Every structure is written in structure tokens, then in C-alpha cells.
Amino acid sequence: MTPMIEIAALWKVFGPRADRVVGTPLADLPRAELRARTGCLAAVRDVSFDVRPGEVFVVMGLSGSGKSTLVRCLTRLIEPTSGDISIGGESVRAMNPKRLRELRRRQVAMVFQHFGLLPHRSVLDNVAYGLEIQGRSRAERHRRAAETLALVGLQEHEHQYPDQLSGGMQQRVGLARALATDPEVLLFDEPFSALDPLIRRDMQDEVRRLHAEVGKTLVFITHDLAEALTLGDRIAVLRDGELVQVGTPEDLVGAPADSYVADFVRDVPRSDVLTLRWIMRDPAPGELCEDEPLSHRTVIRDAVHRVLRAERPIAVVDGTERLGVIDADQLLPALISHHRQVPV
Amino acid sequence: MTATVPPPPVLQPGGRVLGTALDPPAPSRRGRVRSRTVAAVLLVLTVAAYLLFRTDGAADSSDAASFRFFDSVRDWVDANRDTSPFFLYGFNYVRLGVRLLVDTVHGALTGLGFAGLVAAVTAIGAVLAGWRTGLLALGGFLAFGVLGLWEESVDTLVLTLSAVLLSVLIGVPLGILAARVRWVGATLRPVLDVMQIMPTFAYLAPMTLLFLIGEPAAVIATMIYAVPATIRITALGISEVPPTAVEAATALGSTRWQLLGKVRLPMARTTIALAVNQTIMLALSMVVITALIDAPGLGQNIVNALQRVNVGAAFDAGVAIVILAVVLDRITTGAARRTRLHRPARQRRTRWIVAGAALAGVVLIALVPVRETDLPAYSFAAPVNDLVGWIELHWYDVTEGLKNGISAGVLDPLETVLVTTPWWLFVAAVAAFGTLISGWRAALIAALAAAGPAALGLWQHSMQTLATVLVAIVITMAIGVAIGVFCARHDRLATGIRPLLDAAQTMPSFVYLLPAVALFGASRFTAIVAAVIFAVPPVVRLVERGLRDVPPTVVEAALSAGSTPRQLLWKVQLPMARGGLLLAANQGIVMVLAMVVVGGLVGAGALGYDVVAGFSQRELFGQGLAAGLAIVLLGILLDRLTQGFHHSKRPRG
Ligand SMILES: Nc1ncnc2c1ncn2[C@@H]1O[C@H](COP(=O)(O)OP(=O)(O)OP(=O)(O)O)[C@@H](O)[C@H]1O
Ligand SMILES: [Mg+2]
């Protein structure tokens, strides 16, 4: 399967004569030192990854780690300093302004942390904006906008103005606006961090539902680990502009690449994320097992009931192949301690 | 002459004028003490030098080299007006174009006839700003007829609208460019700075040189006077559009023009409407003054009456100007306010229907053969003159005492000192004190400007004007700070006084001469009084805002430490509001200068009179132009000297 988005050796350096940094010894300096020496700030450093079609790809990192810069580089809202980006197999950096506009109009849409709605337009006209600038007729764009508003549950509010809506509703409008042009890729830059926790959960459900319904490729920026874990098929962790680790939620929790990632995932309840594969042990010679084995993809928490009831250890299998066994001795530490380093 | 008045508060929430981003580090205590010593030493030195070197203050020659130079320029222009390519293909076409514009606007307005124009203005007021404003417009325009000033009012309106049209056509695009293209903004800023401190009079003579006297020169001078505000406020509106909205629209694939037309302009529309409002008010104020270069309208009545010191005759025209100002202001602020409302589509449709109906109504009413002469006539001339006579009779001792007291006690000695100061000592003093107050850069410009009057051969007149300005600014600050402090401490008073201040700021400067002349006749003191009335409102505003911007937490802390209200004021609020006070002083000075110059019409003499005489007497043209230049130089001098106030000594925190 060809990737939807491919990023190779992407750099973004802010500051005077930023183009003189990449490819020189300066590029190897840590961020702070580079800044002290040249006044340049490397917001994104040598980042490479692929996003598969239909995937939810989450980018995570602390504030200032370069997430927003990275996601804006994808459609050149911020011009990258060097590296390659291709979307749908076409190089974005080679596009002329006209082609780039086409890309933004039809293929890639974005949802912003601060919504970016136009206060002088009604909700319906906000959602129709993308179609309007493509030159679609009034009737067509209003019909399409109304459909998308229904999709996010705002059909009642078409004629209201953004400042008459709550934050959550405003972000639904932002979402509808992005969906209205029916793009292949949706980019989200911390879309829910300005919202209350309860509304945030609602919106996360909404995104999951929409993803299931319309099946787009999603790149989702967040600094909220819980959000990353619930939404992401894969998660990339950024630190000071550099990619530290890319992997499934399980990979991150079970095998953090370094102490930065480990710190991030420290408070995650392991039993909710890790599967049995991470805690099983080799069977002792001649050990007897329960009759019914468990799949190695079972999340720990779901296995608790059976393991604790069983008299004997339970086999962990991948199809028919037995990978190991598990009993209460392995299970309990993973359940009780969040902070213990899980053995790799 | 309200160019330096800060735009309405909406544009500067929370005292944004006094930004803190560029605050220099606070000078150490030692530094402050040292600069105080330096100032004292400088003062002593200056006084000693003055005593040693003072001159006998000879009167200005009427035949200075600069006058002859300007005369010869005029002669050259007169000789080549129809042959030089500059004129043939440049200025003359501009003049013709503007003449065409004025004639078109005039034709449109007079074509409606009396009834039609009254109906049209009423309808526009009602549709744009609500029926109350419509009624106000109706009453106001009928009043022009009642006062017997219909044609003059229409002439003034025509010139104002023409100048506003030009200002908006030129200013809005430039404002957009200034906000969007960095180098345009950077180039325009200093130019606009200088344009905004130029007193109105300074624009007139060069315009007559290039465009002859009459309507085109008046419209162009007005446009030049008003356009900086258009540019500034438009640029402000465009640059305040939230970047998040622009980014979101870009991310959806908007082109540059789509961004401008669908995002930036609509989101800045309230501010742009306010820019138009300010432009109209400034233009009206200037159009009245262009009566001096033969522009028709209400200004003519005032100038003629003032030159005869006949307050009653000027009063009607003054009332008409105020009415015109209020009506135009209400309509445009109302329209600006309405741009902020969201209307459901149905209501918007109703509005179109109403507008259509109003248009039909206007057309019908225009056919009604009512003329302004059919209205009952009334004039304030007789009662006002009676009142002035009564004041002269009964208050003579008071007004005369005040006038003579200040003239003899303060003005004359100050004037003598300034006039007898050798020019080089004046320049050196300006440079030295300027460096202390505003830094060497500003001081250098100020010193160059200070040398100008001597070079132009107008030393005596310049120093006389300067003395008047200094006395007026001291009085202005004393009154303005007192009222400002009062307003900041008594909310009820502040709310009561605010509409008064608002009204005062929309009034054309000429109008302020009338009460001053009524009380004090024609004299230098009259100009001081007019300048004080003119400049006090903005000073009150800035002082009050400065005081109110003192963080409440600080006030609370001082109160809980047991300060009395007086201690609170002197030890906490005033020192912390220093930025606001000094900004008020800067603004006040620029406005006072503008008004003192206009006072040349009513006996203040000196530079203002030179300028006016230059328009009317051919042989004085060169002197008039030189005087205009000297006024500009004085403006730059005063502004630069006090500019450092709000650049280097803003409130820290
Ligand atoms: N236009 C710019 N000019 C200079 N530096 C910038 C610019 N935009 C971002 N930066 C810097 O680049 C770094 C990364 O910024 P970025 O906004 O991408 O971080 P982020 O991960 O999105 O943070 P947050 O979670 O706070 O949104 C920051 O140090 C920021 O100061
Ligand atoms: Mg960000």
C-alpha cells in the first residue's frame, strides 16, 4: 500500500538566513546552542515518517516541540526549509502556487486549535467558504454545507453566527468546514485543547465516529496523551523538533524509546494499553495449562477475569503458535503499579 | 484641527497607545539624580548665556532673503503655469480632475433641490443609523434653511464630501498596503507622523501655489489633511484581523484577493467605517478653514465676520457647522456600529425594501416645489451681539483684567525673553534640553527645526507665536489635568462629562474662536483662550485614561497600607500615570499650536497673521509661505521635544 503522506528529512528553521543551517555542522547543534550562535530556531529537525491511507496518525509532544510547525509544513502554510513532502504520491514542495491551492482546496483540509471561523459569516456560510472560493454555485454549496452540518449535529444552527455558539459547537463548525470540501486528508492542530474535558471527550468520540463513517486519513496533533492513545493508530513523539519515536500506543507504553517518552507515558494505566504479549513468560518445562488459550492481542485488563479464576497458567497464542504463558504472578504487578518499568 | 486627537476608544482598548513592548530598562536611581543635576547646570548656563548675549530683539525685516526666494518661486510658477510640463501634464490635470469631481458632487446635491436633499439625508440617516439619527438629520438640514445658510451649507458639504471621496479612494488602498507590505508601512509611518503635526494653515499656501486659489486647492489641501487618518486607521483595522482566521482561509486554498475581499476587508469593516468617520470630521474641520483660500461655504461667513470682530454674524455659521458636524458624525458612527451587528437574512431583506422605499420617497419629495426660502427665518446675530455687548458692559473689568493680567504678567515678559535670545543660544538650549528629555536623535531634529525661523528671517514672529503657545499649553495642562483627575476619581462626573468631550472633539476648530472672541475681543489672549478650549478635551481624556489605567491591585495595596486619598493621588496614581500625562502634554502642544496659528485671524498676529496676509496681499506672498514653513518647524520642534516623553518615559511595569 503506497503511503498517503510521505515525509523525508524535513527541516524548518526560523530566523535570519535559516537556509544556511541545514547540511552544515550547525545542524548538529542542540536547539538552544544553535539559537545562541545564529539566532535561528530549528522548529522541526530532520523528521521522516509515512502515514498510511485511512490511518489516524497522531503527533505528540510538549509545548514548543514543533508540532504545529510540522503540520503546517504539510500544506506549506509554513514553507519548509528543506526535505521532501509528498501527498498522494505528488511532491508538495514542487507544486506551483496554483497547484498548491488546488491541493488545499480539494485534497487536504485543516482544523485549528482556535477555530479560525469568520465572525462576519453565518455558520452555514462559514462551512460553505471552501466551496465558495472554488467557485461553486450558491445553491450547491449551501446544500453541501447543510449536509456536512447535519453530519456534525449542527443542522439547527445554520443561521447563527460563530460568536453565538459555545466553544464546542464552534469547533464542530470548524470540523464541518474541513469536511465540506470532501478532502482525502484531514489535519487537526490540537483541535480540542481549548475545550472543557467533557466536551473534549464528546468531540473525540465525534472524530472517531466520523473516521469510521467517512474513512479519511487523519493527522492529529495533540499534547494530551490520553487523546493520543484513544485516537491514534500510530503515534509520533516529537521533542525539540526531533522525532523521538513512532509506533502504536502499545509500542510507546511498552517500549518507550528513551526517558522523554517514558516520562510521557508514566501515568498511563498499563493494563489498559498493553497486551498479554508484553507480560507473558516462557512456560516452565512440562507445565500444564488451561484448555482455552488467550490471543496475544488481548489487552491485559480484559484477561484479568480469566487469569485470576484459572487454576493453572493460561497459554498465550498467536493463531495456533504458542508464544508463552501467563498467570497471576505476571498479571498483578501490571495491574497494581503504574510506575514500574514494564519489562521489555 | 483634530488630527492629533486619538481615534475613538474602540481602537485603543486599555490604553494601547502606551504599549510596553519597547520599554527601555528603568534608569537607576543614580542616573535619575545625575540627570537632574545636569538639567540644573544646563539651566544655570542657559540663563547666564542669555544675560551675557541677549540681543535687542529687532523686528523682522519685511524683505528677508527667504521671502524674496519664495516670491521668485511664485513668479516662476505664474510665468510657467501654462508652459512647464509639470503643470501642463501634472498639476493642471489634477486641478481639472478635482474641479470636475467637485462640480459633479455639487450638481448631484443641488440637483435634488432643497426638499430632495433634506429627504435624502434623512433617509440615509435612518437607513444607516436608525430613525433617531434620521430625525436629527432632518432637523439639522431644515435648520440650515431657517438660518438662511442653505447654499453655504451645501457648498461646505460638497467640498467635504469631495475631499472625503478622494481621501477614501487614496487612503484605504494605501492603508491596506501599509498593513500588508512591510516597506510601504515603514516608509509611510514617518511621513504620516509629520503630516499629523502640521497645523492646517501650513497646507494652504503651497496648495494655492500649485493649484491656484479656489475649490480644487481647497479640496486637495483638505484631502492631504484628512488622509493620514484614513490610512492609519485602515491599516490598524487590517493588521488587527486575527491571524487564525486568515490562516484557516489560506488552508482552504484562498487566493490573495479572496483573502482580502472575503476575510480581511469584511473583518476590518467596523474599523474602516470608523476611519471614514474620522476622515469626514477632519475634512469638515479643514474645509471651513479653506475659506481663507477662497473656498465657498460656511467658512467664508465666519472669516468675514471674525475679521470684523462681529461675533453675532459668525454665530449662525458656527451653529450651522456644528450641526453639520453632529449630523455627519452621528450618521457615520451609527453606520459603523451597525456593521458589527449580525442580521438574519430576513431582516436584511427588509432593510433593502426599506431602502428602496426611502429612495422612492426621496424622488417623490424632490418633486415637491418647496424651497429653503419658504421656511421661517431666524438668526442668532442680534441676540448674540446683544449678549456680547452685555458682557462687554458688565464683565469688562473681569475680562479685561484677566486679559491684561496674563498679557502683561506672563506673556509679555516671556515674549521679550524669547525674542531677545540670540538664535544660536536658543538652538543650543533646544539641543541640550532635548537630549535630556528625548534623546539625541529627537534633539538633533528639534535643534535643526529651531534654527529654521532665524534662517527664514522670521525670528521675532516665531518667538511671539512660541510664547503664546507656551502660555496656552501651561494653562491647558493645568485645567486639563485638574478636570482629568476629577473625572478619574468621580465616576458620576466622568459619565456626565464624557458626551461633552465627545462633542467637543467632533467640532471643527474654527468654531472655538467664537466664544473666545465674544469674551475677549481681538487679541493675543483670545487665541490663548480658543487654544485652551480646543485642547483641553483630549488632555482630559488622556489624563483620565492614564489614571484609570493604574492597576487596581496597586491602588488596593496603597489603600491597605493606609494612604489618604490625597497621598494615593500624589504618590501612586499620578507617578504611575506619568506616561498618560506626558502623552497628553504632547497632544495638547500640537493642538495648541494649531489653534494659536488660527488665532492670527483674531488679533494674535505673528506667524498666523503672516500666513493669512500672504493669501490676500500679493506682495506678502513670500512672507506668508515662509511663515507657513516656520509654523511647521515650530510644530516639529515642539513635537520632537515632547515626543521623547512617551518613547523614553512610559510607565514601567
Ligand atoms: N513564526 C515563527 N518565528 C519564529 N519562531 C517560531 C515561529 N513559529 C514557531 N516558532 C518557534 O518554533 C518552535 C515550535 O513552535 P510550534 O508552534 O510548532 O510548537 P508546538 O509544538 O505547536 O507548541 P504548542 O503545543 O504550544 O502549540 C517554538 O519554539 C516557537 O517559538
Ligand atoms: Mg501548536
PDB file of N, CA, C and O in Angstrom, chain B residues 101-102 104-105 158-173 219 223 227 230 276 279-280 283:
ATOM      1  N   LEU B 101     -14.740  66.700 -10.232  1.00  0.00           N
ATOM      2  CA  LEU B 101     -15.337  65.962  -9.113  1.00  0.00           C
ATOM      3  C   LEU B 101     -16.245  66.871  -8.301  1.00  0.00           C
ATOM      4  O   LEU B 101     -17.402  66.530  -8.006  1.00  0.00           O
ATOM      5  N   VAL B 102     -15.704  68.057  -7.950  1.00  0.00           N
ATOM      6  CA  VAL B 102     -16.495  68.987  -7.137  1.00  0.00           C
ATOM      7  C   VAL B 102     -17.771  69.361  -7.871  1.00  0.00           C
ATOM      8  O   VAL B 102     -18.866  69.344  -7.291  1.00  0.00           O
ATOM      9  N   THR B 104     -19.363  67.666 -10.128  1.00  0.00           N
ATOM     10  CA  THR B 104     -20.290  66.537 -10.160  1.00  0.00           C
ATOM     11  C   THR B 104     -21.045  66.417  -8.846  1.00  0.00           C
ATOM     12  O   THR B 104     -22.277  66.293  -8.814  1.00  0.00           O
ATOM     13  N   VAL B 105     -20.276  66.435  -7.742  1.00  0.00           N
ATOM     14  CA  VAL B 105     -20.929  66.307  -6.436  1.00  0.00           C
ATOM     15  C   VAL B 105     -21.904  67.457  -6.225  1.00  0.00           C
ATOM     16  O   VAL B 105     -23.040  67.266  -5.782  1.00  0.00           O
ATOM     17  N   VAL B 158     -20.467  69.862  -0.027  1.00  0.00           N
ATOM     18  CA  VAL B 158     -19.914  69.404  -1.305  1.00  0.00           C
ATOM     19  C   VAL B 158     -18.396  69.269  -1.209  1.00  0.00           C
ATOM     20  O   VAL B 158     -17.824  68.242  -1.578  1.00  0.00           O
ATOM     21  N   LEU B 159     -17.745  70.306  -0.667  1.00  0.00           N
ATOM     22  CA  LEU B 159     -16.280  70.245  -0.563  1.00  0.00           C
ATOM     23  C   LEU B 159     -15.862  69.110   0.363  1.00  0.00           C
ATOM     24  O   LEU B 159     -14.909  68.382   0.082  1.00  0.00           O
ATOM     25  N   THR B 160     -16.587  68.974   1.477  1.00  0.00           N
ATOM     26  CA  THR B 160     -16.232  67.917   2.423  1.00  0.00           C
ATOM     27  C   THR B 160     -16.364  66.552   1.767  1.00  0.00           C
ATOM     28  O   THR B 160     -15.447  65.720   1.830  1.00  0.00           O
ATOM     29  N   LEU B 161     -17.505  66.321   1.112  1.00  0.00           N
ATOM     30  CA  LEU B 161     -17.716  65.008   0.504  1.00  0.00           C
ATOM     31  C   LEU B 161     -16.687  64.741  -0.593  1.00  0.00           C
ATOM     32  O   LEU B 161     -16.172  63.623  -0.693  1.00  0.00           O
ATOM     33  N   SER B 162     -16.364  65.760  -1.383  1.00  0.00           N
ATOM     34  CA  SER B 162     -15.367  65.547  -2.439  1.00  0.00           C
ATOM     35  C   SER B 162     -14.031  65.145  -1.833  1.00  0.00           C
ATOM     36  O   SER B 162     -13.391  64.189  -2.278  1.00  0.00           O
ATOM     37  N   ALA B 163     -13.629  65.883  -0.783  1.00  0.00           N
ATOM     38  CA  ALA B 163     -12.339  65.577  -0.155  1.00  0.00           C
ATOM     39  C   ALA B 163     -12.373  64.191   0.481  1.00  0.00           C
ATOM     40  O   ALA B 163     -11.387  63.445   0.414  1.00  0.00           O
ATOM     41  N   VAL B 164     -13.504  63.835   1.088  1.00  0.00           N
ATOM     42  CA  VAL B 164     -13.598  62.518   1.725  1.00  0.00           C
ATOM     43  C   VAL B 164     -13.531  61.421   0.674  1.00  0.00           C
ATOM     44  O   VAL B 164     -12.856  60.405   0.850  1.00  0.00           O
ATOM     45  N   LEU B 165     -14.209  61.661  -0.438  1.00  0.00           N
ATOM     46  CA  LEU B 165     -14.175  60.683  -1.529  1.00  0.00           C
ATOM     47  C   LEU B 165     -12.734  60.425  -1.962  1.00  0.00           C
ATOM     48  O   LEU B 165     -12.295  59.279  -2.078  1.00  0.00           O
ATOM     49  N   LEU B 166     -11.997  61.522  -2.190  1.00  0.00           N
ATOM     50  CA  LEU B 166     -10.597  61.380  -2.587  1.00  0.00           C
ATOM     51  C   LEU B 166      -9.799  60.675  -1.498  1.00  0.00           C
ATOM     52  O   LEU B 166      -9.004  59.781  -1.775  1.00  0.00           O
ATOM     53  N   SER B 167     -10.010  61.097  -0.250  1.00  0.00           N
ATOM     54  CA  SER B 167      -9.238  60.507   0.852  1.00  0.00           C
ATOM     55  C   SER B 167      -9.485  59.016   0.945  1.00  0.00           C
ATOM     56  O   SER B 167      -8.562  58.236   1.163  1.00  0.00           O
ATOM     57  N   VAL B 168     -10.735  58.610   0.793  1.00  0.00           N
ATOM     58  CA  VAL B 168     -11.039  57.184   0.916  1.00  0.00           C
ATOM     59  C   VAL B 168     -10.464  56.427  -0.274  1.00  0.00           C
ATOM     60  O   VAL B 168      -9.870  55.357  -0.119  1.00  0.00           O
ATOM     61  N   LEU B 169     -10.596  57.015  -1.468  1.00  0.00           N
ATOM     62  CA  LEU B 169     -10.068  56.339  -2.662  1.00  0.00           C
ATOM     63  C   LEU B 169      -8.566  56.157  -2.567  1.00  0.00           C
ATOM     64  O   LEU B 169      -8.013  55.149  -3.003  1.00  0.00           O
ATOM     65  N   ILE B 170      -7.888  57.143  -1.983  1.00  0.00           N
ATOM     66  CA  ILE B 170      -6.436  57.050  -1.881  1.00  0.00           C
ATOM     67  C   ILE B 170      -6.028  56.366  -0.579  1.00  0.00           C
ATOM     68  O   ILE B 170      -5.125  55.532  -0.551  1.00  0.00           O
ATOM     69  N   GLY B 171      -6.728  56.708   0.508  1.00  0.00           N
ATOM     70  CA  GLY B 171      -6.283  56.283   1.830  1.00  0.00           C
ATOM     71  C   GLY B 171      -6.540  54.817   2.136  1.00  0.00           C
ATOM     72  O   GLY B 171      -5.696  54.164   2.745  1.00  0.00           O
ATOM     73  N   VAL B 172      -7.686  54.289   1.709  1.00  0.00           N
ATOM     74  CA  VAL B 172      -7.981  52.904   2.070  1.00  0.00           C
ATOM     75  C   VAL B 172      -7.006  51.933   1.394  1.00  0.00           C
ATOM     76  O   VAL B 172      -6.403  51.092   2.072  1.00  0.00           O
ATOM     77  N   PRO B 173      -6.786  52.070   0.066  1.00  0.00           N
ATOM     78  CA  PRO B 173      -5.785  51.181  -0.534  1.00  0.00           C
ATOM     79  C   PRO B 173      -4.398  51.358   0.095  1.00  0.00           C
ATOM     80  O   PRO B 173      -3.719  50.368   0.370  1.00  0.00           O
ATOM     81  N   VAL B 219     -10.001  71.489  -1.843  1.00  0.00           N
ATOM     82  CA  VAL B 219     -10.279  70.049  -1.718  1.00  0.00           C
ATOM     83  C   VAL B 219      -8.984  69.275  -1.545  1.00  0.00           C
ATOM     84  O   VAL B 219      -8.891  68.362  -0.716  1.00  0.00           O
ATOM     85  N   MET B 223      -7.904  67.095   1.550  1.00  0.00           N
ATOM     86  CA  MET B 223      -7.593  65.679   1.399  1.00  0.00           C
ATOM     87  C   MET B 223      -6.253  65.366   2.055  1.00  0.00           C
ATOM     88  O   MET B 223      -6.137  64.406   2.811  1.00  0.00           O
ATOM     89  N   VAL B 227      -6.216  62.636   4.943  1.00  0.00           N
ATOM     90  CA  VAL B 227      -5.871  61.285   4.507  1.00  0.00           C
ATOM     91  C   VAL B 227      -4.980  60.507   5.488  1.00  0.00           C
ATOM     92  O   VAL B 227      -5.098  59.285   5.566  1.00  0.00           O
ATOM     93  N   THR B 230      -7.204  58.404   7.515  1.00  0.00           N
ATOM     94  CA  THR B 230      -7.770  57.297   6.740  1.00  0.00           C
ATOM     95  C   THR B 230      -6.759  56.162   6.653  1.00  0.00           C
ATOM     96  O   THR B 230      -7.082  55.003   6.913  1.00  0.00           O
ATOM     97  N   VAL B 276     -13.552  56.204   8.046  1.00  0.00           N
ATOM     98  CA  VAL B 276     -14.323  57.142   7.231  1.00  0.00           C
ATOM     99  C   VAL B 276     -14.911  58.232   8.125  1.00  0.00           C
ATOM    100  O   VAL B 276     -14.881  59.418   7.787  1.00  0.00           O
ATOM    101  N   THR B 279     -12.201  60.621   8.953  1.00  0.00           N
ATOM    102  CA  THR B 279     -11.850  61.377   7.762  1.00  0.00           C
ATOM    103  C   THR B 279     -12.862  62.493   7.531  1.00  0.00           C
ATOM    104  O   THR B 279     -12.493  63.631   7.229  1.00  0.00           O
ATOM    105  N   ILE B 280     -14.142  62.171   7.693  1.00  0.00           N
ATOM    106  CA  ILE B 280     -15.179  63.183   7.473  1.00  0.00           C
ATOM    107  C   ILE B 280     -15.028  64.323   8.474  1.00  0.00           C
ATOM    108  O   ILE B 280     -15.085  65.502   8.108  1.00  0.00           O
ATOM    109  N   ALA B 283     -12.028  66.393   7.606  1.00  0.00           N
ATOM    110  CA  ALA B 283     -12.229  67.116   6.360  1.00  0.00           C
ATOM    111  C   ALA B 283     -13.135  68.319   6.590  1.00  0.00           C
ATOM    112  O   ALA B 283     -12.849  69.422   6.110  1.00  0.00           O
TER     113      ALA B 283
END
